[in-house]
């Protein structure tokens, strides 16, 4: 755009070229669903292409490193779940700093997580499960997607708070754990609603509780783990971040437009079908959540001696 005053350049409004949203995992999961749903709407609002690019590997570290080192101009974003910004950094060296290397654009979603057991286990609710675990110390088993996975963090918190001993059986990813869970070779699991509900509805898994601070809006009759174990809450969230030093006006514009998209009823309906609840926030609020979670989960890592593979 040319200026009316010779020698004075006038910047075009953001965005004036394609925006890339990097997803740190393979297609199909909650971060990917979020990215593609939001990208479609932003493209309509902006009149600019919004490209979703999956860069899986190393638990999200490959994608996070790529975005951390991208140009700080607002044209490269990362869909950032707390597994990438909180859990992975607490387990050792990652090629990025979750606080210093990124500029939060805002939280976007919370993911419904469910506590389930194999039907052969004689526990119909959380209180019965904890009583059974205390009666059989070290005999019950839980599956996870591997050391440092959300399941590992969550179940170790449950053990710590309840004073129980439950054996950890790690797998290479949450999906890899399902066959043994369904076959009854492991007793319990905590995972995303969209992956577990079909097996719950078929009767192959028994649903005990949700893990959020409050009951899920789409499952109002389902109690939370915290109702049986006061104080327990596992908040699985994701938001968008850009490289550090991205201009403040770009961050404000990106946040405003993403929040506008997340407020759309059709967007909320698409996400709800996947067990995803909208959780809008300011960039500052997301920064606060990241730093708070790093502190609180660091205590769990130390107490439970959680280690990376």
GROMACS .gro file of C-alpha atoms in nm:
model
  309
    1UNK     CA    1   0.000   0.000   0.000
    2UNK     CA    2   0.153   0.333  -0.101
    3UNK     CA    3   0.159   0.636   0.126
    4UNK     CA    4   0.020   0.981   0.044
    5UNK     CA    5   0.332   1.125   0.210
    6UNK     CA    6   0.650   1.056   0.008
    7UNK     CA    7   0.901   0.838   0.191
    8UNK     CA    8   0.652   0.722   0.457
    9UNK     CA    9   0.555   0.355   0.440
   10UNK     CA   10   0.211   0.253   0.562
   11UNK     CA   11   0.186  -0.098   0.701
   12UNK     CA   12  -0.095  -0.316   0.576
   13UNK     CA   13  -0.331  -0.447   0.842
   14UNK     CA   14  -0.264  -0.791   0.988
   15UNK     CA   15  -0.291  -1.044   0.836
   16UNK     CA   16  -0.199  -0.957   0.480
   17UNK     CA   17  -0.057  -1.298   0.382
   18UNK     CA   18  -0.119  -1.665   0.472
   19UNK     CA   19  -0.106  -1.770   0.837
   20UNK     CA   20   0.027  -2.115   0.929
   21UNK     CA   21  -0.103  -2.306   1.231
   22UNK     CA   22   0.131  -2.587   1.334
   23UNK     CA   23  -0.019  -2.891   1.511
   24UNK     CA   24   0.234  -3.091   1.717
   25UNK     CA   25   0.055  -3.423   1.665
   26UNK     CA   26  -0.094  -3.638   1.390
   27UNK     CA   27  -0.436  -3.554   1.243
   28UNK     CA   28  -0.752  -3.647   1.429
   29UNK     CA   29  -0.678  -3.554   1.789
   30UNK     CA   30  -0.818  -3.260   1.983
   31UNK     CA   31  -0.538  -3.015   1.886
   32UNK     CA   32  -0.589  -3.100   1.519
   33UNK     CA   33  -0.969  -3.063   1.542
   34UNK     CA   34  -0.924  -2.726   1.712
   35UNK     CA   35  -0.675  -2.603   1.453
   36UNK     CA   36  -0.882  -2.704   1.150
   37UNK     CA   37  -1.210  -2.572   1.290
   38UNK     CA   38  -1.060  -2.234   1.382
   39UNK     CA   39  -0.857  -2.209   1.060
   40UNK     CA   40  -1.163  -2.245   0.840
   41UNK     CA   41  -1.344  -1.962   1.018
   42UNK     CA   42  -1.041  -1.732   1.034
   43UNK     CA   43  -0.992  -1.776   0.662
   44UNK     CA   44  -1.349  -1.657   0.606
   45UNK     CA   45  -1.300  -1.357   0.835
   46UNK     CA   46  -0.961  -1.253   0.705
   47UNK     CA   47  -0.985  -1.339   0.339
   48UNK     CA   48  -0.639  -1.490   0.370
   49UNK     CA   49  -0.537  -1.858   0.359
   50UNK     CA   50  -0.493  -2.021   0.701
   51UNK     CA   51  -0.286  -2.336   0.657
   52UNK     CA   52  -0.284  -2.620   0.911
   53UNK     CA   53   0.039  -2.819   0.915
   54UNK     CA   54   0.089  -3.132   1.126
   55UNK     CA   55   0.444  -3.175   1.257
   56UNK     CA   56   0.428  -3.477   1.491
   57UNK     CA   57   0.721  -3.627   1.674
   58UNK     CA   58   0.913  -3.621   2.002
   59UNK     CA   59   0.596  -3.561   2.204
   60UNK     CA   60   0.534  -3.229   2.034
   61UNK     CA   61   0.889  -3.099   2.072
   62UNK     CA   62   0.960  -3.091   1.697
   63UNK     CA   63   0.669  -2.860   1.625
   64UNK     CA   64   0.728  -2.646   1.935
   65UNK     CA   65   1.093  -2.592   1.844
   66UNK     CA   66   0.999  -2.499   1.485
   67UNK     CA   67   0.751  -2.236   1.599
   68UNK     CA   68   0.981  -2.102   1.871
   69UNK     CA   69   1.241  -2.032   1.601
   70UNK     CA   70   0.999  -1.895   1.340
   71UNK     CA   71   0.978  -1.526   1.254
   72UNK     CA   72   0.806  -1.328   1.528
   73UNK     CA   73   0.564  -1.163   1.288
   74UNK     CA   74   0.240  -1.340   1.380
   75UNK     CA   75   0.224  -1.559   1.071
   76UNK     CA   76   0.324  -1.886   1.243
   77UNK     CA   77   0.122  -2.023   1.535
   78UNK     CA   78   0.140  -2.338   1.744
   79UNK     CA   79  -0.158  -2.524   1.883
   80UNK     CA   80  -0.015  -2.570   2.230
   81UNK     CA   81  -0.165  -2.825   2.472
   82UNK     CA   82  -0.039  -2.846   2.827
   83UNK     CA   83   0.133  -3.174   2.742
   84UNK     CA   84   0.377  -2.964   2.533
   85UNK     CA   85   0.398  -2.647   2.746
   86UNK     CA   86   0.385  -2.806   3.092
   87UNK     CA   87   0.429  -3.183   3.113
   88UNK     CA   88   0.718  -3.232   2.868
   89UNK     CA   89   0.934  -2.945   3.002
   90UNK     CA   90   0.900  -3.080   3.357
   91UNK     CA   91   1.052  -3.415   3.259
   92UNK     CA   92   1.382  -3.289   3.129
   93UNK     CA   93   1.547  -3.105   2.845
   94UNK     CA   94   1.328  -2.991   2.556
   95UNK     CA   95   1.452  -2.770   2.272
   96UNK     CA   96   1.238  -2.475   2.382
   97UNK     CA   97   1.147  -2.278   2.692
   98UNK     CA   98   0.770  -2.291   2.750
   99UNK     CA   99   0.765  -1.941   2.901
  100UNK     CA  100   1.047  -1.748   2.734
  101UNK     CA  101   1.016  -1.878   2.377
  102UNK     CA  102   0.645  -1.815   2.317
  103UNK     CA  103   0.391  -1.534   2.320
  104UNK     CA  104   0.052  -1.672   2.428
  105UNK     CA  105  -0.241  -1.577   2.204
  106UNK     CA  106  -0.498  -1.722   2.443
  107UNK     CA  107  -0.645  -2.044   2.577
  108UNK     CA  108  -0.899  -2.203   2.344
  109UNK     CA  109  -1.030  -2.534   2.479
  110UNK     CA  110  -1.051  -2.775   2.767
  111UNK     CA  111  -1.069  -3.143   2.680
  112UNK     CA  112  -1.304  -3.375   2.865
  113UNK     CA  113  -1.109  -3.655   3.030
  114UNK     CA  114  -1.279  -3.960   3.173
  115UNK     CA  115  -1.174  -4.216   3.432
  116UNK     CA  116  -1.271  -4.566   3.321
  117UNK     CA  117  -1.215  -4.922   3.442
  118UNK     CA  118  -1.252  -5.261   3.282
  119UNK     CA  119  -1.595  -5.406   3.373
  120UNK     CA  120  -1.432  -5.705   3.543
  121UNK     CA  121  -1.310  -5.472   3.817
  122UNK     CA  122  -1.566  -5.465   4.102
  123UNK     CA  123  -1.575  -5.086   4.134
  124UNK     CA  124  -1.881  -4.888   4.033
  125UNK     CA  125  -1.758  -4.544   4.141
  126UNK     CA  126  -1.444  -4.360   4.250
  127UNK     CA  127  -1.488  -4.432   4.621
  128UNK     CA  128  -1.516  -4.804   4.550
  129UNK     CA  129  -1.212  -4.789   4.322
  130UNK     CA  130  -0.998  -4.620   4.587
  131UNK     CA  131  -1.118  -4.864   4.853
  132UNK     CA  132  -1.028  -5.154   4.624
  133UNK     CA  133  -0.684  -5.006   4.556
  134UNK     CA  134  -0.620  -4.973   4.930
  135UNK     CA  135  -0.737  -5.329   4.991
  136UNK     CA  136  -0.510  -5.459   4.714
  137UNK     CA  137  -0.195  -5.241   4.735
  138UNK     CA  138   0.017  -5.269   4.422
  139UNK     CA  139  -0.219  -5.518   4.256
  140UNK     CA  140  -0.428  -5.285   4.040
  141UNK     CA  141  -0.276  -5.147   3.720
  142UNK     CA  142  -0.329  -4.835   3.514
  143UNK     CA  143  -0.236  -4.781   3.150
  144UNK     CA  144  -0.083  -4.464   3.011
  145UNK     CA  145   0.051  -4.325   2.688
  146UNK     CA  146   0.399  -4.342   2.838
  147UNK     CA  147   0.603  -4.172   3.111
  148UNK     CA  148   0.516  -3.803   3.122
  149UNK     CA  149   0.188  -3.850   2.934
  150UNK     CA  150  -0.128  -3.683   3.065
  151UNK     CA  151  -0.248  -4.024   3.188
  152UNK     CA  152   0.075  -4.078   3.380
  153UNK     CA  153   0.060  -3.732   3.541
  154UNK     CA  154  -0.310  -3.766   3.621
  155UNK     CA  155  -0.301  -4.112   3.777
  156UNK     CA  156   0.008  -4.034   3.980
  157UNK     CA  157  -0.175  -3.733   4.120
  158UNK     CA  158  -0.470  -3.961   4.204
  159UNK     CA  159  -0.238  -4.204   4.381
  160UNK     CA  160  -0.061  -3.928   4.571
  161UNK     CA  161  -0.382  -3.765   4.691
  162UNK     CA  162  -0.555  -4.092   4.783
  163UNK     CA  163  -0.259  -4.270   4.938
  164UNK     CA  164  -0.298  -4.571   4.710
  165UNK     CA  165  -0.049  -4.791   4.528
  166UNK     CA  166  -0.145  -4.867   4.167
  167UNK     CA  167   0.107  -5.004   3.919
  168UNK     CA  168   0.188  -4.801   3.608
  169UNK     CA  169   0.189  -4.984   3.273
  170UNK     CA  170   0.324  -4.746   3.004
  171UNK     CA  171   0.250  -4.775   2.632
  172UNK     CA  172   0.376  -4.588   2.328
  173UNK     CA  173   0.077  -4.357   2.303
  174UNK     CA  174  -0.273  -4.358   2.447
  175UNK     CA  175  -0.421  -4.543   2.150
  176UNK     CA  176  -0.172  -4.826   2.198
  177UNK     CA  177  -0.303  -4.879   2.552
  178UNK     CA  178  -0.664  -4.938   2.450
  179UNK     CA  179  -0.642  -5.302   2.329
  180UNK     CA  180  -0.501  -5.423   2.662
  181UNK     CA  181  -0.750  -5.209   2.853
  182UNK     CA  182  -1.042  -5.351   2.656
  183UNK     CA  183  -0.909  -5.704   2.704
  184UNK     CA  184  -0.880  -5.654   3.080
  185UNK     CA  185  -0.503  -5.692   3.092
  186UNK     CA  186  -0.488  -5.353   3.267
  187UNK     CA  187  -0.750  -5.230   3.510
  188UNK     CA  188  -0.800  -4.857   3.466
  189UNK     CA  189  -0.729  -4.567   3.237
  190UNK     CA  190  -0.786  -4.195   3.207
  191UNK     CA  191  -0.834  -4.053   2.860
  192UNK     CA  192  -1.019  -3.826   2.623
  193UNK     CA  193  -1.393  -3.861   2.594
  194UNK     CA  194  -1.403  -3.888   2.216
  195UNK     CA  195  -1.178  -4.197   2.224
  196UNK     CA  196  -1.349  -4.368   2.517
  197UNK     CA  197  -1.723  -4.302   2.476
  198UNK     CA  198  -1.779  -4.563   2.200
  199UNK     CA  199  -1.631  -4.833   2.427
  200UNK     CA  200  -1.830  -4.707   2.724
  201UNK     CA  201  -2.153  -4.714   2.523
  202UNK     CA  202  -2.079  -5.070   2.405
  203UNK     CA  203  -2.026  -5.183   2.765
  204UNK     CA  204  -1.661  -5.276   2.715
  205UNK     CA  205  -1.551  -5.008   2.964
  206UNK     CA  206  -1.718  -4.876   3.279
  207UNK     CA  207  -1.726  -4.499   3.322
  208UNK     CA  208  -1.660  -4.376   3.676
  209UNK     CA  209  -1.603  -4.001   3.663
  210UNK     CA  210  -1.479  -3.692   3.485
  211UNK     CA  211  -1.154  -3.526   3.589
  212UNK     CA  212  -1.239  -3.158   3.557
  213UNK     CA  213  -1.303  -2.906   3.834
  214UNK     CA  214  -1.676  -2.919   3.755
  215UNK     CA  215  -1.904  -3.166   3.579
  216UNK     CA  216  -1.888  -3.157   3.200
  217UNK     CA  217  -2.174  -2.970   3.039
  218UNK     CA  218  -2.244  -3.255   2.798
  219UNK     CA  219  -2.231  -3.516   3.078
  220UNK     CA  220  -2.411  -3.343   3.367
  221UNK     CA  221  -2.500  -3.668   3.546
  222UNK     CA  222  -2.138  -3.780   3.559
  223UNK     CA  223  -1.966  -3.700   3.890
  224UNK     CA  224  -1.613  -3.565   3.904
  225UNK     CA  225  -1.326  -3.748   4.069
  226UNK     CA  226  -1.303  -3.447   4.299
  227UNK     CA  227  -1.646  -3.520   4.445
  228UNK     CA  228  -1.500  -3.838   4.593
  229UNK     CA  229  -1.145  -3.709   4.636
  230UNK     CA  230  -1.169  -3.339   4.728
  231UNK     CA  231  -0.915  -3.119   4.555
  232UNK     CA  232  -0.845  -3.354   4.267
  233UNK     CA  233  -0.863  -3.182   3.929
  234UNK     CA  234  -0.684  -3.252   3.603
  235UNK     CA  235  -0.722  -2.965   3.362
  236UNK     CA  236  -0.630  -3.070   3.008
  237UNK     CA  237  -0.623  -2.760   2.792
  238UNK     CA  238  -0.487  -2.621   2.468
  239UNK     CA  239  -0.442  -2.274   2.330
  240UNK     CA  240  -0.250  -2.089   2.063
  241UNK     CA  241   0.098  -1.942   2.094
  242UNK     CA  242   0.326  -1.751   1.859
  243UNK     CA  243   0.702  -1.695   1.878
  244UNK     CA  244   0.822  -1.466   2.156
  245UNK     CA  245   0.853  -1.098   2.065
  246UNK     CA  246   0.553  -1.113   1.831
  247UNK     CA  247   0.419  -0.754   1.823
  248UNK     CA  248   0.155  -0.675   2.085
  249UNK     CA  249  -0.093  -0.537   1.832
  250UNK     CA  250  -0.072  -0.862   1.632
  251UNK     CA  251  -0.132  -1.066   1.948
  252UNK     CA  252  -0.437  -0.854   2.035
  253UNK     CA  253  -0.578  -0.892   1.683
  254UNK     CA  254  -0.518  -1.268   1.676
  255UNK     CA  255  -0.674  -1.314   2.019
  256UNK     CA  256  -0.982  -1.109   1.933
  257UNK     CA  257  -1.048  -1.301   1.612
  258UNK     CA  258  -0.990  -1.644   1.766
  259UNK     CA  259  -1.223  -1.560   2.053
  260UNK     CA  260  -1.481  -1.441   1.799
  261UNK     CA  261  -1.457  -1.777   1.623
  262UNK     CA  262  -1.481  -1.977   1.946
  263UNK     CA  263  -1.799  -1.791   2.039
  264UNK     CA  264  -1.976  -1.914   1.724
  265UNK     CA  265  -2.247  -2.172   1.805
  266UNK     CA  266  -2.159  -2.393   1.507
  267UNK     CA  267  -1.795  -2.402   1.613
  268UNK     CA  268  -1.890  -2.495   1.968
  269UNK     CA  269  -2.117  -2.770   1.833
  270UNK     CA  270  -1.837  -2.921   1.622
  271UNK     CA  271  -1.599  -2.920   1.917
  272UNK     CA  272  -1.858  -3.059   2.161
  273UNK     CA  273  -1.904  -3.368   1.943
  274UNK     CA  274  -1.537  -3.444   2.011
  275UNK     CA  275  -1.564  -3.393   2.387
  276UNK     CA  276  -1.404  -3.050   2.361
  277UNK     CA  277  -1.530  -2.750   2.557
  278UNK     CA  278  -1.452  -2.391   2.460
  279UNK     CA  279  -1.234  -2.204   2.707
  280UNK     CA  280  -1.165  -1.850   2.592
  281UNK     CA  281  -0.903  -1.632   2.757
  282UNK     CA  282  -0.680  -1.332   2.715
  283UNK     CA  283  -0.311  -1.382   2.631
  284UNK     CA  284  -0.225  -1.270   2.984
  285UNK     CA  285  -0.456  -1.527   3.139
  286UNK     CA  286  -0.298  -1.806   2.934
  287UNK     CA  287   0.048  -1.697   3.048
  288UNK     CA  288  -0.069  -1.713   3.409
  289UNK     CA  289  -0.212  -2.064   3.362
  290UNK     CA  290   0.112  -2.190   3.205
  291UNK     CA  291   0.326  -2.060   3.490
  292UNK     CA  292   0.082  -2.182   3.757
  293UNK     CA  293   0.061  -2.531   3.606
  294UNK     CA  294   0.440  -2.556   3.581
  295UNK     CA  295   0.463  -2.489   3.954
  296UNK     CA  296   0.181  -2.719   4.064
  297UNK     CA  297   0.273  -3.016   3.842
  298UNK     CA  298   0.640  -2.984   3.938
  299UNK     CA  299   0.537  -3.092   4.288
  300UNK     CA  300   0.359  -3.399   4.148
  301UNK     CA  301   0.664  -3.492   3.940
  302UNK     CA  302   0.888  -3.471   4.247
  303UNK     CA  303   0.654  -3.656   4.482
  304UNK     CA  304   0.572  -3.935   4.234
  305UNK     CA  305   0.925  -3.948   4.091
  306UNK     CA  306   0.789  -3.932   3.735
  307UNK     CA  307   1.067  -3.970   3.482
  308UNK     CA  308   1.093  -3.960   3.105
  309UNK     CA  309   1.180  -4.278   2.917
   0.00000   0.00000   0.00000
